[in-house]
CSV table of C-alpha atoms in Angstrom, one decimal:
chain,number,residue,atom,x,y,z
H,25,MET,CA,-16.1,-78.5,1.8
H,26,LYS,CA,-14.9,-79.4,5.3
H,27,ASN,CA,-18.2,-81.5,6.0
H,28,ALA,CA,-17.8,-83.6,2.8
H,29,THR,CA,-14.1,-84.3,3.7
H,30,LYS,CA,-15.1,-85.4,7.3
H,31,GLU,CA,-17.9,-87.7,5.9
H,32,ALA,CA,-15.4,-89.2,3.4
H,33,ALA,CA,-12.9,-89.9,6.1
H,34,ALA,CA,-15.5,-91.7,8.3
H,35,LYS,CA,-16.2,-94.0,5.5
H,36,LEU,CA,-12.7,-94.7,4.6
H,37,LEU,CA,-11.7,-98.1,3.2
H,38,ILE,CA,-8.3,-99.3,2.6
H,39,LEU,CA,-8.0,-100.6,-0.9
H,40,PRO,CA,-4.7,-102.7,-1.4
H,41,LEU,CA,-3.8,-102.9,-5.0
H,42,LEU,CA,-1.3,-105.7,-5.7
H,43,LEU,CA,0.7,-104.9,-8.7
H,44,VAL,CA,1.9,-108.2,-10.3
H,45,GLN,CA,4.0,-109.0,-13.3
H,46,THR,CA,2.0,-109.0,-16.6
H,47,ARG,CA,3.1,-109.9,-20.1
H,48,GLY,CA,6.5,-111.0,-18.9
H,49,GLN,CA,7.2,-107.6,-17.5
H,50,ASP,CA,8.3,-107.4,-13.7
H,51,PHE,CA,7.6,-104.1,-11.9
H,52,GLY,CA,9.9,-105.1,-9.0
H,53,GLN,CA,8.8,-104.8,-5.5
H,54,THR,CA,5.1,-104.1,-4.8
H,55,GLN,CA,3.6,-100.9,-3.1
H,56,PHE,CA,0.4,-100.3,-1.0
H,57,ILE,CA,-1.6,-97.2,-2.0
H,58,CYS,CA,-4.2,-96.0,0.3
H,59,THR,CA,-7.2,-94.3,-1.3
H,60,SER,CA,-10.4,-93.1,0.5
H,61,VAL,CA,-13.6,-94.7,-1.0
H,62,PRO,CA,-17.1,-93.8,0.2
H,63,LYS,CA,-19.1,-96.6,1.9
H,64,ASP,CA,-21.3,-98.8,-0.2
H,65,VAL,CA,-19.4,-97.7,-3.5
H,66,ASP,CA,-18.2,-100.2,-5.9
H,67,LEU,CA,-14.5,-100.5,-5.5
H,68,CYS,CA,-13.7,-101.0,-9.2
H,69,ALA,CA,-15.7,-97.9,-10.1
H,70,ALA,CA,-14.0,-95.9,-7.2
H,71,THR,CA,-10.6,-97.1,-8.6
H,72,MET,CA,-11.6,-95.8,-12.1
H,73,GLN,CA,-12.7,-92.4,-10.8
H,74,ASN,CA,-9.8,-91.9,-8.4
H,75,GLY,CA,-7.7,-90.0,-10.9
H,76,VAL,CA,-10.5,-87.5,-11.6
H,77,ALA,CA,-11.2,-87.0,-7.9
H,78,SER,CA,-7.6,-86.2,-7.2
H,79,GLU,CA,-7.5,-83.5,-9.9
H,80,ASP,CA,-10.6,-81.9,-8.3
H,81,LEU,CA,-9.2,-81.9,-4.9
H,82,LYS,CA,-5.9,-80.5,-6.1
H,83,SER,CA,-7.7,-77.7,-7.9
H,84,THR,CA,-9.8,-77.0,-4.7
H,85,VAL,CA,-6.7,-76.9,-2.5
H,86,MET,CA,-5.0,-74.3,-4.9
H,87,GLN,CA,-8.1,-72.2,-4.8
H,88,LEU,CA,-8.2,-72.3,-1.1
H,89,ARG,CA,-4.5,-71.4,-0.8
H,90,GLU,CA,-4.9,-68.5,-3.2
H,91,THR,CA,-7.9,-67.2,-1.1
H,92,VAL,CA,-5.8,-67.5,2.1
H,93,LEU,CA,-2.9,-65.5,0.6
H,94,GLN,CA,-5.3,-62.7,-0.6
H,95,GLN,CA,-6.9,-62.4,2.8
H,96,LYS,CA,-3.5,-62.3,4.5
H,97,GLU,CA,-2.3,-59.5,2.3
H,98,THR,CA,-5.6,-57.6,2.9
H,99,ILE,CA,-5.1,-58.0,6.7
H,100,MET,CA,-1.5,-56.7,6.4
H,101,ASN,CA,-2.7,-53.6,4.5
H,102,HIS,CA,-5.3,-53.0,7.1
H,103,LYS,CA,-2.8,-53.3,9.8
H,104,GLU,CA,-0.6,-50.7,8.1
H,105,THR,CA,-3.4,-48.3,7.7
H,106,ILE,CA,-4.5,-48.6,11.3
H,107,ARG,CA,-0.9,-48.1,12.4
H,108,GLU,CA,-0.6,-44.8,10.2
H,109,LEU,CA,-4.0,-43.5,11.5
H,110,THR,CA,-3.0,-44.2,15.1
H,111,SER,CA,0.3,-42.2,14.6
H,112,LYS,CA,-1.6,-39.2,13.1
H,113,LEU,CA,-4.2,-39.3,15.9
H,114,ASN,CA,-1.4,-39.2,18.4
H,115,ARG,CA,0.3,-36.3,16.8
H,116,CYS,CA,-3.0,-34.3,16.6
H,117,GLU,CA,-3.8,-35.0,20.3
H,118,SER,CA,-0.2,-33.8,21.4
H,119,GLN,CA,-0.6,-30.5,19.3
H,120,SER,CA,-4.1,-29.5,20.1
H,121,MET,CA,-4.5,-30.2,23.9
H,122,PRO,CA,-7.6,-28.1,24.9
H,123,GLU,CA,-7.5,-25.7,27.8
H,124,ALA,CA,-9.6,-26.6,30.9
H,125,GLY,CA,-13.3,-26.2,30.1
H,126,ASP,CA,-12.8,-25.8,26.3
H,127,SER,CA,-13.4,-28.3,23.5
H,128,ARG,CA,-10.7,-29.1,20.9
H,129,ALA,CA,-12.7,-27.1,18.3
H,130,SER,CA,-12.8,-24.0,20.5
H,131,GLY,CA,-9.1,-24.3,21.0
H,132,ARG,CA,-8.6,-24.2,17.2
H,133,ARG,CA,-10.8,-21.1,17.0
H,134,LYS,CA,-8.7,-19.3,19.6
H,135,GLU,CA,-5.6,-20.2,17.8
H,136,SER,CA,-6.8,-18.9,14.4
H,137,GLY,CA,-8.4,-15.8,16.0
H,138,SER,CA,-5.1,-14.7,17.5
H,139,LYS,CA,-3.7,-14.0,14.0
H,140,ASN,CA,-3.8,-10.2,13.2
H,141,THR,CA,-3.6,-8.8,9.7
H,142,MET,CA,-4.5,-5.3,8.8
H,143,GLY,CA,-8.1,-5.0,7.5
H,144,ASP,CA,-9.2,-8.6,7.6
H,145,VAL,CA,-9.2,-9.9,11.2
H,146,SER,CA,-9.8,-7.4,14.1
H,147,ARG,CA,-7.2,-7.0,16.8
H,148,ALA,CA,-8.2,-7.9,20.3
H,149,PRO,CA,-9.7,-4.7,21.9
H,150,SER,CA,-7.2,-4.7,24.8
H,151,ASP,CA,-4.3,-5.0,22.3
H,152,THR,CA,-5.7,-2.0,20.2
H,153,LEU,CA,-6.2,0.2,23.2
H,154,SER,CA,-2.8,-0.7,24.7
H,155,GLN,CA,-1.0,0.2,21.4
H,156,LEU,CA,-2.9,3.5,20.9
H,157,GLY,CA,-2.2,4.4,24.5
H,158,GLN,CA,1.6,3.8,24.1
H,159,THR,CA,1.5,5.8,20.8
H,160,LEU,CA,-0.2,8.8,22.5
H,161,GLN,CA,2.2,8.6,25.4
H,162,SER,CA,5.1,8.6,23.0
H,163,LEU,CA,3.8,11.7,21.1
H,164,LYS,CA,3.2,13.6,24.4
H,165,GLN,CA,6.7,12.8,25.5
H,166,ARG,CA,8.1,14.1,22.1
H,167,LEU,CA,6.0,17.3,22.5
H,168,GLU,CA,7.2,17.9,26.0
H,169,ASN,CA,10.8,17.5,24.8
H,170,LEU,CA,10.2,20.1,22.1
H,171,GLU,CA,8.6,22.4,24.5
H,172,PHE,CA,11.6,22.1,26.8
H,173,SER,CA,14.1,22.7,24.1
H,174,ARG,CA,12.4,25.6,22.3
H,175,THR,CA,11.9,28.1,25.1
H,176,ASN,CA,12.4,30.9,22.5
H,177,SER,CA,9.9,29.6,20.0
H,178,SER,CA,8.0,32.0,17.7
H,179,VAL,CA,4.2,32.6,17.8
H,180,GLN,CA,3.8,30.5,14.8
H,181,ALA,CA,5.6,27.5,16.3
H,182,ASN,CA,3.6,27.8,19.5
H,183,GLY,CA,0.5,27.8,17.3
H,184,LEU,CA,1.7,24.5,15.7
H,185,LYS,CA,2.3,22.9,19.1
H,186,GLU,CA,-1.2,23.9,20.1
H,187,LEU,CA,-2.6,22.4,17.1
H,188,LEU,CA,-0.7,19.1,17.7
H,189,GLN,CA,-1.8,19.1,21.4
H,190,ASN,CA,-5.4,19.5,20.3
H,191,LYS,CA,-5.0,16.6,17.9
H,192,ILE,CA,-3.6,14.4,20.6
H,193,ASP,CA,-6.6,15.4,22.9
H,194,GLU,CA,-8.9,14.5,20.0
H,195,LEU,CA,-7.2,11.1,19.7
H,196,GLU,CA,-7.7,10.5,23.4
H,197,ARG,CA,-11.3,11.3,23.1
H,198,GLN,CA,-11.6,8.9,20.3
H,199,VAL,CA,-9.9,6.2,22.4
H,200,LEU,CA,-12.3,6.9,25.3
H,201,SER,CA,-15.2,6.7,22.9
H,202,ARG,CA,-13.9,3.4,21.6
H,203,VAL,CA,-13.7,2.1,25.2
H,204,ASN,CA,-17.3,3.0,25.9
H,205,SER,CA,-18.4,1.4,22.7
H,206,LEU,CA,-16.6,-1.9,23.6
H,207,GLU,CA,-18.1,-1.8,27.1
H,208,GLU,CA,-21.6,-1.5,25.6
H,209,GLY,CA,-21.0,-4.4,23.4
H,210,ARG,CA,-21.7,-2.6,20.1
H,211,THR,CA,-18.7,-3.8,18.1
H,212,SER,CA,-18.4,-5.2,14.7
H,213,LEU,CA,-15.5,-6.3,12.6
H,214,ARG,CA,-16.1,-3.8,9.8
H,215,ASN,CA,-16.7,-0.7,12.0
H,216,GLU,CA,-13.7,-1.5,14.2
H,217,THR,CA,-11.5,-1.8,11.0
H,218,GLU,CA,-12.6,1.5,9.7
H,219,GLN,CA,-12.2,3.2,13.0
H,220,ARG,CA,-8.8,1.8,13.5
H,221,GLY,CA,-7.8,2.9,10.0
H,222,LYS,CA,-8.9,6.5,10.6
H,223,VAL,CA,-7.1,6.7,14.0
H,224,GLU,CA,-3.9,5.2,12.5
H,225,SER,CA,-4.1,7.6,9.6
H,226,THR,CA,-4.4,10.5,12.0
H,227,LEU,CA,-1.5,9.2,14.1
H,228,THR,CA,0.7,8.9,10.9
H,229,SER,CA,-0.1,12.5,9.9
H,230,LEU,CA,0.7,13.7,13.5
H,231,HIS,CA,4.0,11.7,13.5
H,232,GLN,CA,5.0,13.5,10.2
H,233,ARG,CA,4.1,16.9,11.6
H,234,ILE,CA,6.0,16.3,14.9
H,235,THR,CA,9.0,15.0,12.9
H,236,ASP,CA,9.0,18.1,10.8
H,237,LEU,CA,8.7,20.3,13.9
H,238,GLU,CA,11.6,18.4,15.5
H,239,LYS,CA,13.8,18.9,12.3
H,240,GLY,CA,13.0,22.6,12.2
H,241,GLN,CA,13.8,23.4,15.8
H,242,LYS,CA,16.5,25.9,14.8
H,243,ASP,CA,14.4,27.5,12.1
H,244,ASN,CA,11.0,28.2,13.8
H,245,ARG,CA,9.3,27.8,10.6
H,246,PRO,CA,5.8,29.3,10.3
H,247,LEU,CA,2.8,27.2,9.1
H,248,ASP,CA,3.0,28.7,5.5
H,249,ARG,CA,6.4,27.2,4.8
H,250,PHE,CA,5.4,24.3,2.6
H,251,GLN,CA,6.1,23.2,-1.0
H,252,LEU,CA,4.1,21.5,-3.7
H,253,THR,CA,5.7,18.6,-5.6
H,254,PHE,CA,4.6,17.9,-9.2
H,255,PRO,CA,6.4,14.5,-9.8
H,256,LEU,CA,5.0,13.7,-13.3
H,257,ARG,CA,4.1,15.5,-16.5
H,258,THR,CA,0.4,14.8,-16.5
H,259,ASN,CA,-2.9,16.6,-17.4
H,260,TYR,CA,-4.5,15.9,-14.0
H,261,MET,CA,-1.9,17.1,-11.3
H,262,TYR,CA,-2.5,20.8,-10.4
H,263,ALA,CA,-3.3,23.2,-7.7
H,264,LYS,CA,-6.1,25.7,-7.9
H,265,VAL,CA,-6.1,29.1,-6.0
H,266,LYS,CA,-9.3,29.6,-4.2
H,267,LYS,CA,-9.6,33.3,-4.8
H,268,SER,CA,-9.5,35.1,-8.0
H,269,LEU,CA,-7.5,38.2,-9.0
H,270,PRO,CA,-8.7,41.7,-9.0
H,271,GLU,CA,-8.3,44.1,-11.9
H,272,MET,CA,-4.6,45.1,-11.9
H,273,TYR,CA,-2.7,47.8,-13.8
H,274,ALA,CA,0.6,46.5,-12.5
H,275,PHE,CA,1.8,43.4,-10.7
H,276,THR,CA,4.7,41.5,-9.3
H,277,VAL,CA,4.6,37.7,-9.1
H,278,CYS,CA,7.4,35.8,-7.2
H,279,MET,CA,8.0,32.1,-6.3
H,280,TRP,CA,10.6,29.5,-5.6
H,281,LEU,CA,11.1,26.8,-8.3
H,282,LYS,CA,13.2,23.6,-8.3
H,283,SER,CA,13.2,21.3,-11.5
H,284,ASN,CA,15.4,19.2,-13.6
H,285,ALA,CA,12.8,18.6,-16.3
H,286,SER,CA,14.0,18.4,-19.8
H,287,PRO,CA,13.9,20.2,-22.2
H,288,SER,CA,11.7,22.7,-20.3
H,289,VAL,CA,10.0,22.9,-16.9
H,290,GLY,CA,6.5,23.4,-18.3
H,291,THR,CA,3.9,25.8,-16.8
H,292,PRO,CA,4.4,27.1,-13.2
H,293,PHE,CA,1.1,29.0,-13.4
H,294,SER,CA,-1.7,30.2,-15.7
H,295,TYR,CA,-4.5,32.7,-15.2
H,296,ALA,CA,-7.6,32.6,-17.5
H,297,VAL,CA,-10.6,34.8,-17.7
H,298,PRO,CA,-13.8,34.4,-19.7
H,299,GLY,CA,-13.0,34.9,-23.3
H,300,GLN,CA,-9.2,34.8,-22.8
H,301,ALA,CA,-7.4,31.6,-21.7
H,302,ASN,CA,-4.0,33.3,-21.7
H,303,GLU,CA,-4.6,36.4,-19.7
H,304,LEU,CA,-1.5,35.8,-17.6
H,305,VAL,CA,0.7,32.7,-18.1
H,306,LEU,CA,4.3,31.8,-17.2
H,307,ILE,CA,5.3,28.9,-19.4
H,308,GLY,CA,8.4,27.0,-20.7
H,309,TRP,CA,7.8,24.4,-23.5
H,310,GLY,CA,9.9,22.5,-25.9
H,311,ASN,CA,13.4,23.9,-26.4
H,312,ASN,CA,12.1,27.5,-26.1
H,313,PRO,CA,13.1,29.8,-23.3
H,314,MET,CA,10.5,30.6,-20.6
H,315,GLU,CA,7.9,33.1,-21.6
H,316,ILE,CA,5.4,35.5,-19.9
H,317,LEU,CA,2.1,35.9,-21.7
H,318,ILE,CA,-0.3,38.7,-21.1
H,319,ASN,CA,-3.5,38.9,-23.0
H,320,ASP,CA,-1.9,36.5,-25.5
H,321,LYS,CA,1.1,38.8,-26.0
H,322,MET,CA,4.6,37.2,-25.3
H,323,ALA,CA,8.0,38.2,-24.0
H,324,LYS,CA,10.9,35.8,-23.6
H,325,LEU,CA,12.5,35.5,-20.2
H,326,PRO,CA,16.2,34.8,-19.6
H,327,PHE,CA,15.6,32.2,-16.9
H,328,VAL,CA,17.8,29.1,-16.4
H,329,ILE,CA,16.2,27.0,-13.7
H,330,ASN,CA,16.0,23.4,-14.8
H,331,ASP,CA,19.2,22.4,-13.1
H,332,GLY,CA,17.7,20.6,-10.1
H,333,LYS,CA,18.4,23.4,-7.7
H,334,TRP,CA,16.1,25.9,-5.9
H,335,HIS,CA,15.8,29.3,-7.7
H,336,HIS,CA,13.8,32.4,-6.7
H,337,ILE,CA,12.2,34.1,-9.7
H,338,CYS,CA,10.2,37.4,-9.9
H,339,ILE,CA,8.4,39.1,-12.7
H,340,THR,CA,7.2,42.8,-12.7
H,341,TRP,CA,5.0,44.5,-15.1
H,342,THR,CA,3.1,47.8,-15.5
H,343,THR,CA,0.3,48.5,-18.0
H,344,ARG,CA,1.9,51.8,-18.9
H,345,ASP,CA,4.0,51.1,-22.0
H,346,GLY,CA,3.9,47.4,-21.0
H,347,VAL,CA,7.3,47.6,-19.2
H,348,TRP,CA,8.5,44.3,-17.6
H,349,GLU,CA,11.5,43.1,-15.6
H,350,ALA,CA,12.7,39.5,-14.8
H,351,PHE,CA,14.7,38.6,-11.6
H,352,GLN,CA,16.4,35.3,-10.9
H,353,ASP,CA,17.9,34.7,-7.4
H,354,GLY,CA,17.5,38.4,-6.5
H,355,VAL,CA,19.4,39.7,-9.6
H,356,ILE,CA,17.7,41.3,-12.6
H,357,ARG,CA,18.3,39.1,-15.7
H,358,GLY,CA,16.2,40.9,-18.4
H,359,ASN,CA,13.7,43.7,-19.1
H,360,GLY,CA,11.6,45.1,-21.9
H,361,GLU,CA,8.5,47.1,-22.8
H,362,ASN,CA,5.6,47.0,-25.1
H,363,LEU,CA,4.1,43.9,-23.5
H,364,ALA,CA,0.4,44.2,-23.8
H,365,PRO,CA,0.6,47.9,-23.0
H,366,TYR,CA,-2.4,49.6,-21.5
H,367,HIS,CA,-4.3,46.4,-21.0
H,368,PRO,CA,-5.2,45.8,-17.4
H,369,ILE,CA,-5.3,42.3,-15.9
H,370,LYS,CA,-9.0,41.4,-15.9
H,371,PRO,CA,-10.7,40.1,-12.7
H,372,GLN,CA,-13.0,37.1,-12.0
H,373,GLY,CA,-10.7,34.5,-13.6
H,374,VAL,CA,-9.2,31.1,-12.5
H,375,LEU,CA,-5.5,30.9,-11.3
H,376,VAL,CA,-4.0,27.4,-11.6
H,377,LEU,CA,-0.7,26.2,-10.5
H,378,GLY,CA,1.2,23.5,-12.6
H,379,GLN,CA,-1.0,23.6,-15.8
H,380,GLU,CA,-1.6,25.7,-18.8
H,381,GLN,CA,-5.4,26.5,-19.4
H,382,ASP,CA,-6.9,26.2,-22.9
H,383,THR,CA,-10.4,26.8,-21.5
H,384,LEU,CA,-11.5,28.5,-18.3
H,385,GLY,CA,-10.2,26.2,-15.5
H,386,GLY,CA,-9.5,23.3,-17.8
H,387,GLY,CA,-8.2,22.1,-21.2
H,388,PHE,CA,-4.9,20.9,-19.7
H,389,ASP,CA,-2.2,19.5,-22.0
H,390,ALA,CA,0.3,17.1,-20.4
H,391,THR,CA,3.2,18.3,-22.6
H,392,GLN,CA,2.9,21.8,-21.1
H,393,ALA,CA,2.6,20.6,-17.4
H,394,PHE,CA,5.0,21.8,-14.7
H,395,VAL,CA,7.4,19.2,-13.3
H,396,GLY,CA,9.3,19.9,-10.1
H,397,ASN,CA,8.8,21.6,-6.8
H,398,MET,CA,7.1,25.0,-6.1
H,399,ALA,CA,6.8,27.2,-3.0
H,400,ASN,CA,6.1,30.7,-1.8
H,401,PHE,CA,3.9,31.8,-4.7
H,402,ASN,CA,3.1,35.4,-3.9
H,403,MET,CA,1.5,38.3,-6.0
H,404,TRP,CA,1.3,42.0,-5.5
H,405,ASP,CA,-0.7,44.7,-7.4
H,406,ARG,CA,2.3,46.9,-7.8
H,407,LYS,CA,5.8,46.8,-9.0
H,408,LEU,CA,8.2,45.8,-6.2
H,409,SER,CA,11.6,47.4,-6.0
H,410,SER,CA,14.8,45.5,-6.6
H,411,GLY,CA,15.6,45.8,-2.9
H,412,GLU,CA,12.3,44.2,-2.0
H,413,ILE,CA,12.9,41.4,-4.5
H,414,TYR,CA,16.4,40.8,-3.1
H,415,ASN,CA,15.0,40.5,0.4
H,416,LEU,CA,12.6,37.7,-0.9
H,417,ALA,CA,15.3,35.9,-2.7
H,418,THR,CA,17.7,36.0,0.4
H,419,CYS,CA,15.0,34.9,2.9
H,420,SER,CA,15.4,38.2,4.7
H,421,SER,CA,13.2,39.0,7.8
H,422,LYS,CA,12.1,42.2,6.0
H,423,ALA,CA,10.6,40.1,3.1
H,424,GLN,CA,7.0,40.9,2.5
H,425,THR,CA,4.1,38.6,1.5
H,426,GLY,CA,1.8,39.3,-1.4
H,427,ASN,CA,-1.1,41.7,-0.8
H,428,VAL,CA,-3.1,40.1,-3.7
H,429,LEU,CA,-2.2,36.5,-3.1
H,430,ALA,CA,-0.1,35.2,-0.1
H,431,TRP,CA,1.3,31.6,0.1
H,432,ALA,CA,-0.7,29.6,2.5
H,433,GLU,CA,-2.1,26.0,2.7
H,434,THR,CA,-5.6,27.4,3.2
H,435,SER,CA,-5.5,29.5,0.0
H,436,ILE,CA,-5.2,26.5,-2.5
H,437,ASP,CA,-6.9,23.2,-3.4
H,438,ILE,CA,-4.7,20.5,-4.8
H,439,TYR,CA,-5.7,17.7,-7.2
H,440,GLY,CA,-4.3,14.6,-8.7
H,441,GLY,CA,-1.9,13.4,-6.1
H,442,ILE,CA,0.3,16.5,-5.6
H,443,SER,CA,2.4,16.2,-2.4
H,444,LYS,CA,2.9,18.7,0.2
H,445,TRP,CA,6.4,18.9,1.9
H,446,THR,CA,8.2,21.2,4.3
H,447,PHE,CA,9.9,24.0,2.4
H,448,GLU,CA,13.6,24.5,3.1
H,449,PRO,CA,15.3,26.5,0.3
H,450,CYS,CA,16.2,29.3,2.7
H,451,ARG,CA,18.4,26.9,4.8
H,452,GLN,CA,20.2,26.0,1.6
H,453,ILE,CA,20.9,29.6,0.8
H,454,ASN,CA,22.0,30.6,4.3
């Protein structure tokens, strides 16, 4: 387009057109209109085509102007984009300056790797060992304080401290083993997470036991002072006594119970033998009073214990004439006879705490489950005197433990999420 314009300009001729008066009409003063005409072109023909060429030139100029405006707008958009990208690049460079010798990518890896969440990203080994060391030092200090303040501790408490010290030593060995493993370079994220979980679980348990020990400095509680908590009425929470009962012609069974279940507390214990699921059962169900069942024979007991307070209960029985007695909080509340007379309690059965058995070791019904706390379940193969029962109910130092079954953590297995807690009803009584 530019070349054609130059060529036309080089061959420009000035065509004067004199406008004269025609047919009596006068156009006034004359004008000279300059028009470019190519060389060797007939002037008359050029004059005739001048109007058409002017329209073509005007159209071309408008198209060129539109194109220029579009290009200008595009350039402005590009400048704005470049300015925005430059600003973002400057911010990125200012926030992620790499350390000497590291690339920007490695700097980002370090930043993300420093985040620590339990179970998904491993702690730095130095941090883990430092925290474990601090925890162990704290536990040692607490034990030293306990030893200083308890110079007159009982043999059982000393045994507990020995157990705690042994666990701390075991934790130190685990830490040392972990150090050796790290030095040998045999580490992996999964193994480290599992190892840390085990150590932290042990530390949590150790913290709980030391806390219990610190709370009980004035009591010097032995290791068998614990309680079982049955929080819900289910058919899967129960405790099972590891040993069976011998053949018995008399018995006394005693325990501490605490419950606010309504309308009844459920089944504190049941003993089943082959062919007889109700060989010996203590049960409270529906709106009925508590009952003792022996060989499926029943006697109603005058216990009122679902008030949310600790109560000590004892039941005695002899096979001769089926004589029985019921004690609550050291005081006799009821007695009777002709309860399964001359029927000895059979051996080789299953003793379950917290559930009523419909079959040997099973067949539990949630509506008959015990709800509440239980502790110091003891059994004798004889009838205890009222004085012996009173000593048990008042936490006397003369109180005896069962010769058939004594309450101890090692004598039972727990199932279904039953909790173990430190047993403290004697403090409430005294």
